[in-house]
Short mmCIF file of C-alpha atoms and ligand atoms in Angstrom, two decimals:
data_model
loop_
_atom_site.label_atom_id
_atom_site.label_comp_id
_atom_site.label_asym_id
_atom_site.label_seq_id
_atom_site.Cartn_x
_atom_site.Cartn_y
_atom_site.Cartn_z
CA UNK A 1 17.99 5.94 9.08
CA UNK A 2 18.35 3.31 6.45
CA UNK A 3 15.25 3.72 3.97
CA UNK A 4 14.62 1.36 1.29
CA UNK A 5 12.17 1.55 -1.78
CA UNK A 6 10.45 -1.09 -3.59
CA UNK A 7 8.97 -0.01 -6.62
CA UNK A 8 6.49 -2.07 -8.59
CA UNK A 9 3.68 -1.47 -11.38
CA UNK A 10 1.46 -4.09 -8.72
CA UNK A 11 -1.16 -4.41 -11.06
CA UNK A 12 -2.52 -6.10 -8.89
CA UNK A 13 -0.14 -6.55 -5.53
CA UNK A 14 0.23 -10.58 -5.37
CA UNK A 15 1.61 -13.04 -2.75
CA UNK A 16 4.96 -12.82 -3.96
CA UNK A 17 5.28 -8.98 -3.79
CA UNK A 18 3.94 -9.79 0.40
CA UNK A 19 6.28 -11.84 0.26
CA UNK A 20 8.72 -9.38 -0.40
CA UNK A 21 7.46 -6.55 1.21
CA UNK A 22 7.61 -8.48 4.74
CA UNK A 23 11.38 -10.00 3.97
CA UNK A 24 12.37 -6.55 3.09
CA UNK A 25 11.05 -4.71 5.79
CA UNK A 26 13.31 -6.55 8.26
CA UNK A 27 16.13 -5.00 6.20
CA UNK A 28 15.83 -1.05 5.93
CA UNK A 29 14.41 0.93 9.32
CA UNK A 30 11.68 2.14 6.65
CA UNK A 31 10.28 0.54 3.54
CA UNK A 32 8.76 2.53 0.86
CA UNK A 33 6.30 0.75 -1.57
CA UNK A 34 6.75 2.88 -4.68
CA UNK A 35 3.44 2.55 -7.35
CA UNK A 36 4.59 3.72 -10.91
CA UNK A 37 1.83 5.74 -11.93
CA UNK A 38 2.69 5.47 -15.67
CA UNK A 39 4.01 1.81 -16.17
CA UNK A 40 3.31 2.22 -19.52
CA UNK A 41 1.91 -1.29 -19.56
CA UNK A 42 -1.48 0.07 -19.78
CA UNK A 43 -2.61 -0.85 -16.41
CA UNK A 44 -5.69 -2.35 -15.52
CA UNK A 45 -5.93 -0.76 -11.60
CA UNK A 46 -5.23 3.23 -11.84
CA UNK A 47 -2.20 4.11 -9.26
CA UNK A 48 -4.99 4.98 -6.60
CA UNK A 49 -6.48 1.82 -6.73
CA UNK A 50 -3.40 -0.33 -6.54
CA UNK A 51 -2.12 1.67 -3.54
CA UNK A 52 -5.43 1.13 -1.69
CA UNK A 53 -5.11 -2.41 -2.35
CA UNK A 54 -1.43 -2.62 -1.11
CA UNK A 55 -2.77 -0.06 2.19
CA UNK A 56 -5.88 -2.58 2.54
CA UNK A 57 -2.81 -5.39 2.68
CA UNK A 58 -0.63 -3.52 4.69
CA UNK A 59 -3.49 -3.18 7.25
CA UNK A 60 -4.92 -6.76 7.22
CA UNK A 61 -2.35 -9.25 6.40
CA UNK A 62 0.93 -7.24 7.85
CA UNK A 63 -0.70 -5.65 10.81
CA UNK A 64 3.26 -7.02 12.68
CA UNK A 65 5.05 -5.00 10.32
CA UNK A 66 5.37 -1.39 11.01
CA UNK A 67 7.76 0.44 9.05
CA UNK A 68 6.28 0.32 5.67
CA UNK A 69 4.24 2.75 3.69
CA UNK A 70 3.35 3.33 0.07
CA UNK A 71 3.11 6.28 -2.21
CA UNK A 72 2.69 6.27 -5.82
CA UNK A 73 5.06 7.93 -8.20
CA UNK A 74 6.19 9.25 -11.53
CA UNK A 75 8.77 9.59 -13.94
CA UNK A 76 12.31 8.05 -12.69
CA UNK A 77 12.67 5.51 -9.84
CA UNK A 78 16.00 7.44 -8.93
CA UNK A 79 14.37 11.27 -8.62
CA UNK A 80 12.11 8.99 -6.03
CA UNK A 81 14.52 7.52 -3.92
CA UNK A 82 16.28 10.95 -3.61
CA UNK A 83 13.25 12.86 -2.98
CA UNK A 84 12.14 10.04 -0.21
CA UNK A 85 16.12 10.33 0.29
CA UNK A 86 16.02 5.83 0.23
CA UNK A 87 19.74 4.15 -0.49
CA UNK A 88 18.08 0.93 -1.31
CA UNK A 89 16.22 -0.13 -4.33
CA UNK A 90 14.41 -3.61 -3.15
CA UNK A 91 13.62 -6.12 -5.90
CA UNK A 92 12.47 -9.27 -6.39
CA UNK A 93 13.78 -12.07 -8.89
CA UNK A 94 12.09 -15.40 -9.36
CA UNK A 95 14.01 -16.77 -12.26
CA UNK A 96 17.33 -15.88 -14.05
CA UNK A 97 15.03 -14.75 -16.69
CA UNK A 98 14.67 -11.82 -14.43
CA UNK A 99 17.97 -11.10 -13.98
CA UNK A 100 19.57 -9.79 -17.26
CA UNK A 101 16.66 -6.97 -17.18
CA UNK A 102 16.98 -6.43 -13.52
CA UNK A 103 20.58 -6.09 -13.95
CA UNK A 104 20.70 -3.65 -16.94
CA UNK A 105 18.12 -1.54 -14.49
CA UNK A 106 20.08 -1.89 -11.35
CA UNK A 107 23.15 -0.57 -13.34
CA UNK A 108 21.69 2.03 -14.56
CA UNK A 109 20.02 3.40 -11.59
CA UNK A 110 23.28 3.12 -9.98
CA UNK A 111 25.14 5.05 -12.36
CA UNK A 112 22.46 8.19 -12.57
CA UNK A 113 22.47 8.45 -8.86
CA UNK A 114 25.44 6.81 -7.83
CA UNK A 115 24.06 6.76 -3.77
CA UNK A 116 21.65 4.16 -4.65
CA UNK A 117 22.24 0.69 -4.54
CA UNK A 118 19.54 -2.12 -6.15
CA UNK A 119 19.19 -4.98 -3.47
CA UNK A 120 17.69 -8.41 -4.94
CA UNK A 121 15.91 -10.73 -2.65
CA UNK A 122 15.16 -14.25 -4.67
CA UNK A 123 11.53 -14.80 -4.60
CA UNK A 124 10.25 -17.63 -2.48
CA UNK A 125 10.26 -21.01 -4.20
CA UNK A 126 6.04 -21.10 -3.48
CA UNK A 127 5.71 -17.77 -6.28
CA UNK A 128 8.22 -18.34 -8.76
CA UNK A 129 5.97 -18.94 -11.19
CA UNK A 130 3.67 -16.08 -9.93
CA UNK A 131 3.51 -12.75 -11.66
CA UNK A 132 0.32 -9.62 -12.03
CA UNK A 133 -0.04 -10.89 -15.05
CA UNK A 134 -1.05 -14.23 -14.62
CA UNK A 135 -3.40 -13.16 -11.81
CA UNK A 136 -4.53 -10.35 -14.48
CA UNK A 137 -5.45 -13.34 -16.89
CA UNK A 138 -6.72 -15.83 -14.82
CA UNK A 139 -9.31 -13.21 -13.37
CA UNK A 140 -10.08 -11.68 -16.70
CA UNK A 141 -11.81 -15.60 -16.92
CA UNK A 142 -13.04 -15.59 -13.70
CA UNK A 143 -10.75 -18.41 -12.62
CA UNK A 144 -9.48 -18.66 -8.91
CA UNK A 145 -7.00 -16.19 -7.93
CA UNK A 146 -7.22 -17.51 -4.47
CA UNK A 147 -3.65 -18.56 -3.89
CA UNK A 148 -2.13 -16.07 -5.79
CA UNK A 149 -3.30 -12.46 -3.76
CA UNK A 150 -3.48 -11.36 -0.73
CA UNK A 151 -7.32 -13.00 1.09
CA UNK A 152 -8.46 -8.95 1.46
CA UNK A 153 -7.78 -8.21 -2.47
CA UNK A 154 -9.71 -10.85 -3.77
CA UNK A 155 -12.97 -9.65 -4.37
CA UNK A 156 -11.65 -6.44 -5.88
CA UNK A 157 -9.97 -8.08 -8.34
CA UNK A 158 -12.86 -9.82 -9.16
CA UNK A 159 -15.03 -6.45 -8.92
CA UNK A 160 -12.80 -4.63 -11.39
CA UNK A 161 -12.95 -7.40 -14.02
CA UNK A 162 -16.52 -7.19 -13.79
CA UNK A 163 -16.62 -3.45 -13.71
CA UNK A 164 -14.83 -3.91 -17.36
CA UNK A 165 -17.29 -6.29 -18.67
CA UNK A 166 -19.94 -3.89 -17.98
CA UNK A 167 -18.72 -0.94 -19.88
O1 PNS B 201 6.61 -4.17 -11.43
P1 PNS B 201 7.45 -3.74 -12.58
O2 PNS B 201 6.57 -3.28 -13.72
O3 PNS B 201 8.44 -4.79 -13.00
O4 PNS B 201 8.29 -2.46 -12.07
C1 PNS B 201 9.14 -1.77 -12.96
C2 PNS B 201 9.65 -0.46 -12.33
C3 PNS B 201 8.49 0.38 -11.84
C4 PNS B 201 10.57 -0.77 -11.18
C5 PNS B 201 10.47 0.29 -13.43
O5 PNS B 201 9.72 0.31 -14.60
C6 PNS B 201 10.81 1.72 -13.04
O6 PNS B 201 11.55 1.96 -12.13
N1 PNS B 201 10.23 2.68 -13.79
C7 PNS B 201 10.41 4.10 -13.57
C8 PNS B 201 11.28 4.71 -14.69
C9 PNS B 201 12.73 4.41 -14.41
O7 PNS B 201 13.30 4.95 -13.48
N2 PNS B 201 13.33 3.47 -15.18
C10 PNS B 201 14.68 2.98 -14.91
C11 PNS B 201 15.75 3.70 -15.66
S1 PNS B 201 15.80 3.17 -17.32
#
């Protein structure tokens, strides 16, 4: 069974990690969505909360797709894959700005565990520009993250920026 993995901080998950997700599905028998738990980016969503999201997105927007799951994680992406026992390390690059970083990674991962190969699917042209972060921002504001999340994660972005406020 080929299984991939396609880790991610998804703080929160956007329409270009869907994106993903569904394209990448179609190429392992099972796709694991791996949450970092420490991303070390100081997230704003804990790990439980951004894999609820991506589960609440698995079940509304890819109720066709059937052979992916998520877990969170810790520590290195390659103990992961060999505990989950994955050959494929799925990720996505929307600009060649990715790519030198994404590279370095890929490299490395492949030389500590020399069974696992990094697969890079180009982001679709629509989220190039699209990242957590910008979402992050624009809903810090209260602007309209509408077109950049998944319909279902909406108002929980929204809730958890307003959750912030009041503390
Ligand atoms: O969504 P992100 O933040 O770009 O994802 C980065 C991620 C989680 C793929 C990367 O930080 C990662 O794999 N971290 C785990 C630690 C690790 O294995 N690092 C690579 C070897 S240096």
């Amino acid at each position: 069974m080929k299984i991939g993995i396609y880790p991610g901080s998804f703080d929160p998950i956007t329409l270009g990690h869907l994106d993903i997700i569904e394209r990448a599905s179609k190429l392992v028998d099972k796709l694991i969505i791996g949450v970092l738990i420490n991303t070390g980016k100081n997230p704003v969503f804990s790990a439980d909360e951004r894999v609820r999201l991506i589960k609440k997105v698995l079940e509304e927007d890819l109720v066709h797709v059937k052979n992916v799951c998520v877990e969170k994680f810790e520590g290195l992406l390659v103990d992961f894959a060999q505990e989950k026992e994955a050959g494929i390390i799925v990720r996505g690059l929307r600009a060649v700005t990715d790519f030198e970083y994404e590279l370095q990674i890929a490299q490395t991962n492949h030389k500590l565990f020399p069974n696992i190969d990094t697969v890079f699917l180009t982001t679709n042209l629509e989220y190039s520009y699209l990242s957590s972060s910008v979402v992050r921002e624009i809903a810090s504001f209260g602007g309209k993250i509408h077109e950049f999340v998944p319909g279902c994660v909406v108002s929980d972005v929204y809730d958890k920026y307003k959750e912030m406020r009041s503390v």
